[in-house]
């Protein structure tokens, strides 16, 4: 299950992401927003981050105008490793090396074609483990 959240700046891209996930028969839980009306991105980052941190959802995707606000907010939640990605290399690397559990996208920065590729790479890449496990554990230590 993938947790989804966006603000008004990410609303249109999120619609395309949902179409992509539908086409792949991937299940998601949509925490909104559900219109282009102005809203506050932390209100959507929080439920998505909580759903991922609790294990209810394996991964999350958050979209706002830049992706920055969403990533700052989501990373405040213990257990969340949210990565703002604007290219496929970073999306792959953050899964391989950081075990990132939330992908953040900036809809006003990254065009929809590239953004959808980034989503595909993020969702299809597994954590490499090994020496990276120690490093991810050290991130968790910072939360304690
Ligand atoms: C909303 O105007 C915008 O600030 C938001 O989508 C995001 O870019 C914040 O980081």
PDB file of C-alpha atoms and ligand atoms in Angstrom:
ATOM      1  CA  UNK A   1       0.000   0.000   0.000  1.00  0.00           C
ATOM      2  CA  UNK A   2       1.324   3.415  -0.980  1.00  0.00           C
ATOM      3  CA  UNK A   3       0.345   6.536   0.949  1.00  0.00           C
ATOM      4  CA  UNK A   4      -0.279   9.610  -1.197  1.00  0.00           C
ATOM      5  CA  UNK A   5      -0.488  13.265  -0.269  1.00  0.00           C
ATOM      6  CA  UNK A   6      -0.241  16.611  -1.988  1.00  0.00           C
ATOM      7  CA  UNK A   7      -1.155  20.247  -1.603  1.00  0.00           C
ATOM      8  CA  UNK A   8      -2.770  22.461  -4.233  1.00  0.00           C
ATOM      9  CA  UNK A   9       0.610  22.896  -5.958  1.00  0.00           C
ATOM     10  CA  UNK A  10       0.906  19.145  -6.419  1.00  0.00           C
ATOM     11  CA  UNK A  11      -2.725  18.324  -7.089  1.00  0.00           C
ATOM     12  CA  UNK A  12      -2.518  17.935 -10.886  1.00  0.00           C
ATOM     13  CA  UNK A  13       0.671  15.895 -10.820  1.00  0.00           C
ATOM     14  CA  UNK A  14      -0.825  13.668  -8.138  1.00  0.00           C
ATOM     15  CA  UNK A  15      -3.750  12.925 -10.448  1.00  0.00           C
ATOM     16  CA  UNK A  16      -1.257  11.657 -13.018  1.00  0.00           C
ATOM     17  CA  UNK A  17       0.573   9.624 -10.389  1.00  0.00           C
ATOM     18  CA  UNK A  18      -2.699   7.971  -9.398  1.00  0.00           C
ATOM     19  CA  UNK A  19      -3.378   7.098 -13.052  1.00  0.00           C
ATOM     20  CA  UNK A  20       0.079   5.536 -13.241  1.00  0.00           C
ATOM     21  CA  UNK A  21      -0.520   3.480 -10.098  1.00  0.00           C
ATOM     22  CA  UNK A  22      -3.983   2.457 -11.334  1.00  0.00           C
ATOM     23  CA  UNK A  23      -2.426   1.243 -14.590  1.00  0.00           C
ATOM     24  CA  UNK A  24       0.004  -0.904 -12.619  1.00  0.00           C
ATOM     25  CA  UNK A  25      -2.710  -2.172 -10.251  1.00  0.00           C
ATOM     26  CA  UNK A  26      -0.776  -0.779  -7.308  1.00  0.00           C
ATOM     27  CA  UNK A  27      -2.900  -0.043  -4.254  1.00  0.00           C
ATOM     28  CA  UNK A  28      -2.749   3.360  -2.623  1.00  0.00           C
ATOM     29  CA  UNK A  29      -4.382   5.343   0.121  1.00  0.00           C
ATOM     30  CA  UNK A  30      -5.037   8.938  -0.851  1.00  0.00           C
ATOM     31  CA  UNK A  31      -4.804  11.418   2.031  1.00  0.00           C
ATOM     32  CA  UNK A  32      -5.637  14.399  -0.214  1.00  0.00           C
ATOM     33  CA  UNK A  33      -5.805  17.246  -0.940  1.00  0.00           C
ATOM     34  CA  UNK A  34      -8.790  16.720  -3.205  1.00  0.00           C
ATOM     35  CA  UNK A  35      -8.986  20.025  -5.050  1.00  0.00           C
ATOM     36  CA  UNK A  36      -6.819  22.891  -6.298  1.00  0.00           C
ATOM     37  CA  UNK A  37      -7.971  25.124  -3.442  1.00  0.00           C
ATOM     38  CA  UNK A  38      -5.106  26.585  -1.461  1.00  0.00           C
ATOM     39  CA  UNK A  39      -4.109  24.495   1.549  1.00  0.00           C
ATOM     40  CA  UNK A  40      -1.154  23.842   3.888  1.00  0.00           C
ATOM     41  CA  UNK A  41       1.271  21.092   2.900  1.00  0.00           C
ATOM     42  CA  UNK A  42       2.100  19.954   6.497  1.00  0.00           C
ATOM     43  CA  UNK A  43      -1.554  18.917   6.882  1.00  0.00           C
ATOM     44  CA  UNK A  44      -0.980  16.309   4.151  1.00  0.00           C
ATOM     45  CA  UNK A  45       2.625  15.416   4.939  1.00  0.00           C
ATOM     46  CA  UNK A  46       1.655  14.357   8.466  1.00  0.00           C
ATOM     47  CA  UNK A  47      -0.938  11.642   7.723  1.00  0.00           C
ATOM     48  CA  UNK A  48       1.214  10.210   4.936  1.00  0.00           C
ATOM     49  CA  UNK A  49       4.293  10.146   7.170  1.00  0.00           C
ATOM     50  CA  UNK A  50       2.301   8.618  10.030  1.00  0.00           C
ATOM     51  CA  UNK A  51       0.926   5.896   7.730  1.00  0.00           C
ATOM     52  CA  UNK A  52       4.437   5.003   6.552  1.00  0.00           C
ATOM     53  CA  UNK A  53       6.044   5.240   9.995  1.00  0.00           C
ATOM     54  CA  UNK A  54       3.371   2.971  11.498  1.00  0.00           C
ATOM     55  CA  UNK A  55       3.840   0.375   8.767  1.00  0.00           C
ATOM     56  CA  UNK A  56       0.284   0.779   7.497  1.00  0.00           C
ATOM     57  CA  UNK A  57       1.806   1.825   4.163  1.00  0.00           C
ATOM     58  CA  UNK A  58       5.138   0.576   2.834  1.00  0.00           C
ATOM     59  CA  UNK A  59       5.998   3.743   0.960  1.00  0.00           C
ATOM     60  CA  UNK A  60       4.673   7.249   0.496  1.00  0.00           C
ATOM     61  CA  UNK A  61       4.625   9.877  -2.221  1.00  0.00           C
ATOM     62  CA  UNK A  62       4.223  13.572  -1.404  1.00  0.00           C
ATOM     63  CA  UNK A  63       3.902  16.357  -3.962  1.00  0.00           C
ATOM     64  CA  UNK A  64       3.881  20.108  -3.475  1.00  0.00           C
ATOM     65  CA  UNK A  65       5.083  22.984  -5.628  1.00  0.00           C
ATOM     66  CA  UNK A  66       8.769  22.465  -4.939  1.00  0.00           C
ATOM     67  CA  UNK A  67       8.691  19.223  -2.945  1.00  0.00           C
ATOM     68  CA  UNK A  68      10.739  21.037  -0.321  1.00  0.00           C
ATOM     69  CA  UNK A  69       8.002  21.839   2.183  1.00  0.00           C
ATOM     70  CA  UNK A  70       6.696  18.297   2.027  1.00  0.00           C
ATOM     71  CA  UNK A  71      10.166  16.824   2.575  1.00  0.00           C
ATOM     72  CA  UNK A  72      10.926  19.120   5.509  1.00  0.00           C
ATOM     73  CA  UNK A  73       7.600  18.294   7.148  1.00  0.00           C
ATOM     74  CA  UNK A  74       7.684  14.532   6.520  1.00  0.00           C
ATOM     75  CA  UNK A  75      11.230  14.216   7.853  1.00  0.00           C
ATOM     76  CA  UNK A  76      10.059  15.546  11.237  1.00  0.00           C
ATOM     77  CA  UNK A  77       8.220  12.269  11.806  1.00  0.00           C
ATOM     78  CA  UNK A  78      10.286   9.555  13.499  1.00  0.00           C
ATOM     79  CA  UNK A  79      11.160   6.728  11.144  1.00  0.00           C
ATOM     80  CA  UNK A  80      10.660   8.745   7.989  1.00  0.00           C
ATOM     81  CA  UNK A  81      13.353   9.107   5.390  1.00  0.00           C
ATOM     82  CA  UNK A  82      11.761  11.384   2.812  1.00  0.00           C
ATOM     83  CA  UNK A  83      13.793  12.144  -0.306  1.00  0.00           C
ATOM     84  CA  UNK A  84      13.126  15.026  -2.667  1.00  0.00           C
ATOM     85  CA  UNK A  85      14.067  13.774  -6.126  1.00  0.00           C
ATOM     86  CA  UNK A  86      14.192  15.565  -9.448  1.00  0.00           C
ATOM     87  CA  UNK A  87      15.996  12.868 -11.416  1.00  0.00           C
ATOM     88  CA  UNK A  88      15.934   9.088 -11.807  1.00  0.00           C
ATOM     89  CA  UNK A  89      19.509   8.570 -10.601  1.00  0.00           C
ATOM     90  CA  UNK A  90      18.683  10.142  -7.230  1.00  0.00           C
ATOM     91  CA  UNK A  91      15.440   8.179  -6.955  1.00  0.00           C
ATOM     92  CA  UNK A  92      17.316   4.923  -7.487  1.00  0.00           C
ATOM     93  CA  UNK A  93      20.209   5.883  -5.218  1.00  0.00           C
ATOM     94  CA  UNK A  94      18.001   6.986  -2.348  1.00  0.00           C
ATOM     95  CA  UNK A  95      16.244   3.616  -2.366  1.00  0.00           C
ATOM     96  CA  UNK A  96      19.504   1.646  -2.733  1.00  0.00           C
ATOM     97  CA  UNK A  97      21.505   3.576  -0.165  1.00  0.00           C
ATOM     98  CA  UNK A  98      19.137   5.499   2.141  1.00  0.00           C
ATOM     99  CA  UNK A  99      16.165   3.126   2.163  1.00  0.00           C
ATOM    100  CA  UNK A 100      14.056   6.246   1.611  1.00  0.00           C
ATOM    101  CA  UNK A 101      10.447   5.468   2.449  1.00  0.00           C
ATOM    102  CA  UNK A 102       8.800   8.613   1.077  1.00  0.00           C
ATOM    103  CA  UNK A 103       9.387  10.197  -2.319  1.00  0.00           C
ATOM    104  CA  UNK A 104       8.825  13.941  -2.552  1.00  0.00           C
ATOM    105  CA  UNK A 105       8.303  15.668  -5.880  1.00  0.00           C
ATOM    106  CA  UNK A 106       8.077  19.311  -6.882  1.00  0.00           C
ATOM    107  CA  UNK A 107       5.317  19.714  -9.430  1.00  0.00           C
ATOM    108  CA  UNK A 108       6.455  23.227 -10.336  1.00  0.00           C
ATOM    109  CA  UNK A 109      10.015  22.014 -10.839  1.00  0.00           C
ATOM    110  CA  UNK A 110       9.818  18.566 -12.402  1.00  0.00           C
ATOM    111  CA  UNK A 111       7.665  17.972 -15.468  1.00  0.00           C
ATOM    112  CA  UNK A 112       5.079  15.202 -15.392  1.00  0.00           C
ATOM    113  CA  UNK A 113       6.894  12.875 -17.795  1.00  0.00           C
ATOM    114  CA  UNK A 114      10.049  12.836 -15.710  1.00  0.00           C
ATOM    115  CA  UNK A 115       8.117  12.802 -12.442  1.00  0.00           C
ATOM    116  CA  UNK A 116       6.279   9.623 -13.420  1.00  0.00           C
ATOM    117  CA  UNK A 117       9.577   7.929 -14.363  1.00  0.00           C
ATOM    118  CA  UNK A 118      10.975   8.943 -10.979  1.00  0.00           C
ATOM    119  CA  UNK A 119       7.943   7.358  -9.288  1.00  0.00           C
ATOM    120  CA  UNK A 120       8.479   4.132 -11.241  1.00  0.00           C
ATOM    121  CA  UNK A 121      12.159   3.967 -10.319  1.00  0.00           C
ATOM    122  CA  UNK A 122      11.477   4.769  -6.663  1.00  0.00           C
ATOM    123  CA  UNK A 123       8.822   2.073  -6.345  1.00  0.00           C
ATOM    124  CA  UNK A 124      10.756  -0.625  -8.193  1.00  0.00           C
ATOM    125  CA  UNK A 125      14.136  -0.284  -6.454  1.00  0.00           C
ATOM    126  CA  UNK A 126      14.933  -2.229  -3.288  1.00  0.00           C
ATOM    127  CA  UNK A 127      17.284  -1.221  -0.480  1.00  0.00           C
ATOM    128  CA  UNK A 128      20.777  -2.591  -1.024  1.00  0.00           C
ATOM    129  CA  UNK A 129      21.494  -3.213   2.678  1.00  0.00           C
ATOM    130  CA  UNK A 130      25.068  -4.141   3.584  1.00  0.00           C
ATOM    131  CA  UNK A 131      27.158  -1.145   4.632  1.00  0.00           C
ATOM    132  CA  UNK A 132      24.171   1.106   4.026  1.00  0.00           C
ATOM    133  CA  UNK A 133      22.250  -0.551   6.865  1.00  0.00           C
ATOM    134  CA  UNK A 134      24.767   0.796   9.372  1.00  0.00           C
ATOM    135  CA  UNK A 135      24.386   4.276   7.936  1.00  0.00           C
ATOM    136  CA  UNK A 136      20.596   4.187   8.020  1.00  0.00           C
ATOM    137  CA  UNK A 137      20.779   2.978  11.623  1.00  0.00           C
ATOM    138  CA  UNK A 138      22.918   6.007  12.437  1.00  0.00           C
ATOM    139  CA  UNK A 139      20.166   8.211  11.037  1.00  0.00           C
ATOM    140  CA  UNK A 140      17.733   6.486  13.402  1.00  0.00           C
ATOM    141  CA  UNK A 141      20.152   7.195  16.279  1.00  0.00           C
ATOM    142  CA  UNK A 142      19.842  10.885  15.508  1.00  0.00           C
ATOM    143  CA  UNK A 143      16.116  10.621  16.207  1.00  0.00           C
ATOM    144  CA  UNK A 144      16.696   9.250  19.713  1.00  0.00           C
TER     145      UNK A 144
HETATM  146  C1  LIG B   1       2.449  26.523  -2.163  1.00  0.00           C
HETATM  147  O1  LIG B   1       2.329  27.759  -2.777  1.00  0.00           O
HETATM  148  C2  LIG B   1       3.917  26.117  -2.055  1.00  0.00           C
HETATM  149  O2  LIG B   1       4.551  26.899  -1.112  1.00  0.00           O
HETATM  150  C3  LIG B   1       4.044  24.654  -1.715  1.00  0.00           C
HETATM  151  O3  LIG B   1       3.402  23.903  -2.691  1.00  0.00           O
HETATM  152  C4  LIG B   1       5.443  24.104  -1.627  1.00  0.00           C
HETATM  153  O4  LIG B   1       6.186  24.452  -2.749  1.00  0.00           O
HETATM  154  C5  LIG B   1       6.153  24.364  -0.377  1.00  0.00           C
HETATM  155  O5  LIG B   1       7.283  23.919  -0.178  1.00  0.00           O
END
